[in-house]
Amino acid sequence: MDIAIGLPARPLDGGRDHVLSWAASADVGPFSSLVIGDRVIAPAHEALTALAAAAGVTRRIRLMASLVVGPTRETTLLARQSATIQALSGGRLSLGLGVGIREEDFSATRTTFHDRGRRFETQLAQIRLLWAGEGLDDGTPPTGIPLGDGGAPELLIGGYVDAVAGRVARWGDGFMAPGGGEPARMAAVWRNVADAWADAGRSGAPRWVAGTYFALGPDAAAQARRYIEAYYGYDPVVAARRLRDLPTTPRQVLDAIRRHADDGVDELIMRPVIADPAMRDRLADLVAP
């Protein structure tokens, strides 16, 4: 199983130099991907722009968006932006897309919230057409997106609702569960994805990318609690669930990695709760071959 590392991208964490030095250090190894989340209402750099900047200071590591809230974005521009990162990075982009759960992100972009699932279905189909160099059914002509030698980006579709399995089978290259979750629930979602993939006649197997937060070093448990309560304060039940499964010691980190590997996960995103390079380096020491 590959281990990916989160990219802290909040200006409060140090801005440009911090983000780019973090990316360059992660490129040395042993991590498989550099991963950033996406929100509209958040004190953080925009996900695809941050990955484009990271592409310029890296050569090896994959660049992963986890997850871009697709229905808050115009589809043709999203397809072009992601294709440009794919081309200029030499084919290293994994684009994670999901419907989003926070209504304020939709209000801020003047997009509708309650029909986002239906619009997301249309968006996924259109992105595939645009990446293939085709026009859209509404008369939009081919847009001339240059993908480069790497072809289309890897498309990972995330979420926890039943509809995700069919979306992955129809349009995705894999399934993404970026925020983690209870092992039994994740295993059930994954079985649905694998079944839908087989029923659709897809060859091979979909990729499974999972994720967890982690903390290492002095005061790790307290740092984890502060971060989770701040980020998930809108839902105390979700916050408690995240804290219950969050590893804060080397042994707990290794146990979490082994558990995900045993479940069949292909790549595990490790998201640090603070933007301290020492935390990244402690994880690197633990997972280095």
XYZ file of C-alpha atoms in Angstrom:
289
model
C 0.000 0.000 0.000
C 1.267 3.461 -0.905
C 1.390 6.258 1.680
C 0.430 9.797 0.637
C 1.018 12.960 2.663
C -1.272 15.949 3.076
C -0.130 19.378 1.891
C -0.866 22.115 4.455
C -1.910 25.117 2.411
C -3.219 27.741 4.785
C -1.539 31.164 4.629
C -1.516 31.171 8.444
C 0.788 28.140 8.353
C 3.565 30.080 6.649
C 2.353 30.980 3.194
C 4.276 30.485 -0.024
C 7.657 29.375 1.288
C 6.144 26.894 3.714
C 3.844 25.279 1.133
C 6.516 24.987 -1.554
C 9.252 23.735 0.775
C 6.826 21.133 2.167
C 6.088 19.965 -1.385
C 9.751 19.834 -2.382
C 10.663 17.853 0.734
C 7.816 15.385 0.156
C 9.077 14.857 -3.395
C 12.297 13.338 -2.031
C 10.296 10.446 -0.572
C 8.993 8.102 0.683
C 5.480 9.405 -0.044
C 3.497 8.440 -3.150
C 1.275 11.523 -3.470
C 0.980 15.086 -2.220
C -2.646 15.719 -1.298
C -4.740 18.829 -0.715
C -8.402 19.199 0.190
C -10.891 21.666 -1.261
C -13.309 24.100 0.326
C -14.774 27.379 -0.874
C -15.329 28.957 2.537
C -12.006 28.248 4.252
C -8.824 30.142 5.208
C -6.745 28.127 2.746
C -5.302 28.384 -0.742
C -7.463 27.064 -3.590
C -6.700 23.381 -4.196
C -5.912 23.232 -7.923
C -3.857 26.423 -7.833
C -1.818 25.058 -4.927
C -1.213 21.811 -6.815
C -0.097 23.758 -9.874
C 2.452 25.581 -7.726
C 3.567 22.274 -6.189
C 4.022 20.817 -9.673
C 6.709 23.408 -10.335
C 8.893 22.328 -7.397
C 8.398 18.556 -7.704
C 9.316 15.934 -10.285
C 8.362 12.532 -8.867
C 5.473 12.668 -6.425
C 1.882 12.506 -7.665
C -0.396 15.508 -7.080
C -3.821 14.711 -5.670
C -6.917 16.835 -5.061
C -9.015 15.272 -2.319
C -11.767 16.215 -2.885
C -12.679 19.082 -5.220
C -16.338 19.956 -4.684
C -17.360 19.505 -8.298
C -20.871 21.009 -8.320
C -19.544 24.359 -7.021
C -17.438 24.742 -10.199
C -18.123 25.397 -13.863
C -17.438 22.139 -15.679
C -15.513 23.254 -18.766
C -13.074 25.366 -16.750
C -12.622 22.562 -14.205
C -11.776 20.177 -17.037
C -9.298 22.664 -18.498
C -7.642 23.487 -15.183
C -7.139 19.856 -14.259
C -5.905 18.948 -17.736
C -3.380 21.791 -17.615
C -1.954 20.554 -14.300
C -1.819 17.058 -15.789
C 0.103 18.258 -18.843
C 2.521 20.588 -17.055
C 3.269 18.073 -14.286
C 4.115 15.321 -16.740
C 0.996 13.273 -16.063
C 1.032 13.273 -12.235
C -2.478 14.515 -11.355
C -5.107 12.485 -9.517
C -8.330 14.509 -9.497
C -10.663 13.593 -6.668
C -14.210 14.853 -7.063
C -17.196 14.794 -4.725
C -20.544 16.492 -4.251
C -19.700 18.308 -1.003
C -21.760 18.525 2.181
C -21.470 22.153 3.292
C -24.223 24.383 1.983
C -22.194 27.565 2.535
C -19.761 26.532 -0.219
C -22.655 26.487 -2.659
C -24.120 29.761 -1.476
C -20.739 31.435 -1.939
C -20.470 30.248 -5.546
C -24.112 31.000 -6.361
C -24.762 27.328 -7.117
C -27.686 25.235 -5.956
C -27.206 22.772 -3.116
C -30.179 20.408 -3.084
C -29.783 19.219 -6.695
C -25.997 18.860 -6.488
C -26.058 15.076 -6.898
C -27.924 15.269 -10.207
C -25.667 18.044 -11.466
C -22.604 16.076 -10.402
C -23.688 13.115 -12.537
C -23.901 15.382 -15.583
C -20.581 17.011 -14.721
C -18.705 13.715 -14.547
C -19.951 12.657 -17.961
C -19.039 16.039 -19.446
C -15.528 16.054 -17.977
C -14.846 12.690 -19.582
C -16.064 14.002 -22.950
C -13.954 17.163 -22.692
C -10.815 15.230 -21.716
C -11.420 12.961 -24.706
C -11.418 15.991 -27.014
C -15.132 15.797 -27.770
C -17.874 18.395 -27.699
C -20.840 18.327 -25.344
C -24.437 17.365 -26.013
C -25.535 20.961 -25.424
C -23.595 22.090 -28.471
C -20.378 23.124 -26.712
C -17.623 22.373 -29.241
C -14.352 20.598 -28.397
C -12.259 22.999 -26.352
C -8.804 21.852 -27.441
C -7.640 20.773 -23.981
C -3.947 19.765 -24.187
C -3.413 16.691 -22.016
C 0.176 15.924 -22.961
C 1.733 12.481 -23.087
C 0.236 11.451 -19.758
C -3.317 11.261 -21.097
C -6.288 12.151 -18.925
C -5.806 12.636 -15.179
C -6.722 9.802 -12.881
C -10.321 10.468 -11.785
C -11.229 9.399 -8.256
C -14.802 9.819 -7.053
C -15.519 10.191 -3.371
C -18.391 10.088 -0.959
C -20.292 7.738 1.322
C -23.758 7.569 -0.256
C -25.027 4.633 -2.310
C -24.830 6.588 -5.569
C -21.020 6.729 -5.351
C -20.616 3.104 -6.469
C -22.398 3.708 -9.768
C -20.524 6.943 -10.370
C -17.174 5.214 -9.937
C -18.241 2.386 -12.250
C -19.444 4.740 -14.996
C -16.812 7.471 -14.960
C -14.092 6.887 -12.387
C -10.749 5.194 -12.125
C -11.237 4.582 -8.437
C -12.983 5.391 -5.155
C -11.797 7.927 -2.607
C -12.730 8.092 1.076
C -10.522 11.028 2.084
C -11.794 11.642 5.595
C -11.624 8.084 6.810
C -14.530 6.512 8.608
C -15.487 3.432 10.577
C -13.783 0.348 9.093
C -17.003 -1.689 8.761
C -18.759 1.141 6.962
C -15.830 1.724 4.612
C -15.619 -1.969 3.802
C -19.321 -2.005 2.913
C -18.973 1.029 0.629
C -15.968 -0.565 -1.046
C -17.860 -3.814 -1.690
C -20.611 -1.807 -3.383
C -18.027 -0.020 -5.538
C -16.342 -3.288 -6.552
C -19.702 -4.916 -7.348
C -20.854 -1.970 -9.451
C -17.515 -1.989 -11.303
C -17.906 -5.662 -12.182
C -21.576 -5.235 -13.147
C -20.583 -2.434 -15.534
C -18.152 -4.771 -17.290
C -15.107 -2.694 -16.382
C -11.795 -4.514 -16.705
C -9.243 -4.704 -13.910
C -10.180 -3.217 -10.554
C -10.900 0.296 -9.290
C -8.320 1.990 -7.089
C -9.214 2.525 -3.444
C -7.754 5.654 -1.825
C -8.534 6.168 1.854
C -7.431 8.770 4.352
C -6.887 9.526 8.010
C -5.642 12.419 10.094
C -2.642 11.841 12.310
C -0.503 13.597 14.920
C 2.990 12.727 16.139
C 5.346 14.292 18.624
C 4.899 16.301 21.826
C 1.317 17.168 22.757
C 0.013 15.158 19.782
C -3.348 14.223 21.316
C -4.129 17.814 22.321
C -3.143 19.115 18.890
C -5.411 16.544 17.261
C -8.338 17.527 19.445
C -7.916 21.251 18.726
C -7.778 20.680 14.975
C -10.714 18.278 14.748
C -12.978 20.342 16.993
C -12.214 23.452 14.946
C -12.690 21.821 11.542
C -15.654 19.577 12.367
C -17.285 21.798 14.966
C -20.389 22.035 12.793
C -21.161 18.374 13.646
C -20.052 17.107 17.105
C -20.916 13.518 16.145
C -18.551 13.604 13.171
C -15.876 15.314 15.286
C -16.082 12.592 17.925
C -15.833 9.893 15.262
C -12.744 11.480 13.725
C -11.050 11.804 17.118
C -11.850 8.228 18.090
C -9.930 6.831 15.100
C -7.137 9.423 14.940
C -3.656 7.954 15.633
C -1.403 10.061 17.859
C 1.514 7.703 18.608
C 3.947 5.848 16.338
C 2.358 2.509 17.256
C -1.144 3.811 16.505
C 0.024 5.220 13.158
C 1.556 1.889 12.156
C -1.564 0.041 13.326
C -3.753 2.322 11.204
C -1.543 1.734 8.172
C -1.638 -2.042 8.660
C -5.411 -2.035 9.137
C -6.000 -0.158 5.885
C -3.560 -2.392 4.022
C -5.355 -5.485 5.343
C -8.682 -4.035 4.161
C -7.318 -3.782 0.614
C -6.703 -0.028 0.384
C -4.298 0.871 -2.447
C -3.158 4.261 -1.141
C -3.612 5.851 2.283
C -3.585 9.641 2.714
C -2.004 10.724 5.993
C -3.174 14.235 6.865
C -1.166 16.037 9.573
C -3.262 18.048 12.016
C -0.681 20.840 12.094
C 1.689 22.182 9.435
C 4.877 21.295 11.290
C 7.603 19.826 9.026
C 8.765 17.755 11.997
C 5.452 15.884 11.893
C 5.919 15.140 8.190
C 9.466 13.963 8.859
C 8.414 11.736 11.769
C 5.916 10.039 9.485
C 8.549 9.650 6.770
C 10.838 7.906 9.236
C 8.056 5.511 10.201
C 7.039 4.499 6.662
C 10.396 4.611 4.877
C 11.323 1.212 3.373
